[in-house]
């Protein structure tokens, strides 16, 4: 079995904010889970940048730099941000790369040869923010795009069209057979009712575009950015060694881009004669401290700010445990500080520290008999159940429940006193505690990859524990968020 996980590819006119980081960290956490289950060689995790957009041209112009120089710099910035917050991507794709250009041509030619592309005239409302045509019914009462709050441009052009309308029934059939093609159900229902309302053919080229990949059969037209961007998922595995990853593709995306991923993309793949992704999952959006994130409000938070203050693991846990993956929710600084202080430092950090100090002090570091690998496995399986369902918040909550139960056991049994009255009983308590720490360690490899190596050191080898360490510095030493 294999697993191919992808994030959306991000537009290069923007710098990474925590909305982007949320999606990337969630996918990274899933990739880490699957690597444990299937072996690293059977998992392939892709992220990257979406560069063939008019937004790129405008952003480069604003920066005063030539486009290639601007692109190098910004794509590099995305990549180093992901490196800094501990994203374990296996490949980083840029849609200006030659490999992408080649795969796009190959797939487009197949769609063309299948008779699904024709020349026609189009008039419509184009939103530059969405990079798409919007219907009258999509606009708000002021005639604006509801996401970008701008009146779309009226465009009338002659270009090439994809026969999306031909695929409505076929799409409904594939969703009936494989509902995992879009989860959660709420998102799937939105997409299904959009399909049922009737699909229009879509324009897939621009004669006037400055940026983009030319059509294979007409060099004067550049391919519409979404049509090229979606193909990135195939480009990255389009080699003889990697192509069999395709059958296990799992796209993680935001709820804002399901029409592209769940209507246009599967129709393109069907037309090109390629298998559909195995699954897709659309997550929700969050507000920050109750307020919608937006450039105009100036409340866009960089993941680096949080990571530098609280560390990468708190950033990951804070984002993924605020609300269940798939729902909308809120991310608050106050809750993050609480999570760090109460659950991470006082809960998890103290637990590890106290147990290892006590075992070193009273048992000379020797691990007592009675640590049950079966019980460790059983608890890990419960955690794995949440991960398989992409219930990331539940998985994290379960992890902290084990922390709490171990702390309760420690406080209730007071093994530091028991060692003086009943050494056998004290050893049983230590065995149980070490068993819980081992269970937490396994889950931490996925949920707290930055802290994990120190947990491994503290738990030592099969015979003896290691030295106690501080897992998380106290919050008082940090500035207020
Ligand atoms: N380039 C396209 C995607 C092409 S994929 C073939 C794009 N890029 S984007 O940079 O604008 O947004 C990418 C994704 O970032 C969104 O789908 C969503 O997953 C995530 N988010 C952006 N802002 C977000 C929030 N405020 N909250 C949660 N996720 C957000 O669309």
XYZ file of C-alpha atoms and ligand atoms in Angstrom, residues 7-14 17-24 49-50 55 78 129-130 148 225-226 228-233 252-257 260-261 283-287 293 300 323, ligand 1:
78
model
C -1.386 20.330 -0.212
C -2.721 22.974 -2.591
C 0.097 24.830 -4.297
C 0.228 28.366 -2.969
C 0.120 31.577 -4.965
C 3.437 33.380 -4.963
C 1.996 36.870 -4.649
C 1.414 36.189 -0.973
C 0.294 33.022 6.781
C -1.163 30.671 9.354
C -4.124 29.812 7.098
C -1.670 28.296 4.649
C 0.342 26.796 7.503
C -2.810 25.147 8.871
C -3.366 23.190 5.665
C 0.325 22.335 5.303
C 3.914 27.065 -5.486
C 1.393 28.132 -8.132
C -1.140 37.845 -9.763
C 7.707 29.533 0.934
C -8.481 37.073 -6.783
C -10.134 33.703 -7.480
C -12.509 39.155 -2.475
C -3.833 29.106 -14.462
C -6.179 26.673 -12.657
C -2.308 24.131 -15.289
C -2.130 24.287 -11.487
C -4.296 21.214 -10.873
C -2.044 19.153 -13.093
C 0.862 19.745 -10.633
C -0.400 16.778 -8.616
C -5.932 18.058 1.176
C -7.378 21.482 0.382
C -9.419 24.344 1.772
C -13.193 24.533 1.355
C -12.708 27.582 -0.894
C -11.314 25.544 -3.762
C -11.721 23.312 -8.912
C -10.574 20.149 -7.158
C -10.878 21.643 5.603
C -12.524 24.729 7.035
C -11.372 28.274 7.650
C -10.713 29.921 10.987
C -10.957 33.333 12.490
C -8.159 37.125 8.787
C -2.537 38.068 9.036
C -11.400 22.757 16.206
N -3.130 28.435 -5.920
C -4.406 28.022 -5.485
C -4.434 26.527 -5.225
C -4.054 25.675 -6.401
S -4.034 23.984 -6.015
C -3.911 23.231 -7.468
C -4.774 28.748 -4.185
N -3.780 29.232 -3.487
S -3.897 30.063 -2.136
O -2.557 30.328 -1.734
O -4.737 31.197 -2.334
O -4.652 29.207 -1.069
C -4.341 27.850 -0.893
C -4.999 27.276 0.318
O -4.586 27.939 1.502
C -6.514 27.331 0.449
O -7.220 26.366 -0.183
C -6.649 26.966 1.879
O -6.388 25.602 1.982
C -5.505 27.674 2.520
N -5.960 28.893 3.169
C -5.786 30.170 2.766
N -6.323 31.001 3.708
C -6.859 30.265 4.713
C -7.502 30.548 5.935
N -7.743 31.798 6.322
N -7.896 29.492 6.725
C -7.648 28.189 6.350
N -7.052 27.909 5.208
C -6.674 28.901 4.348
O -5.948 28.821 -3.876
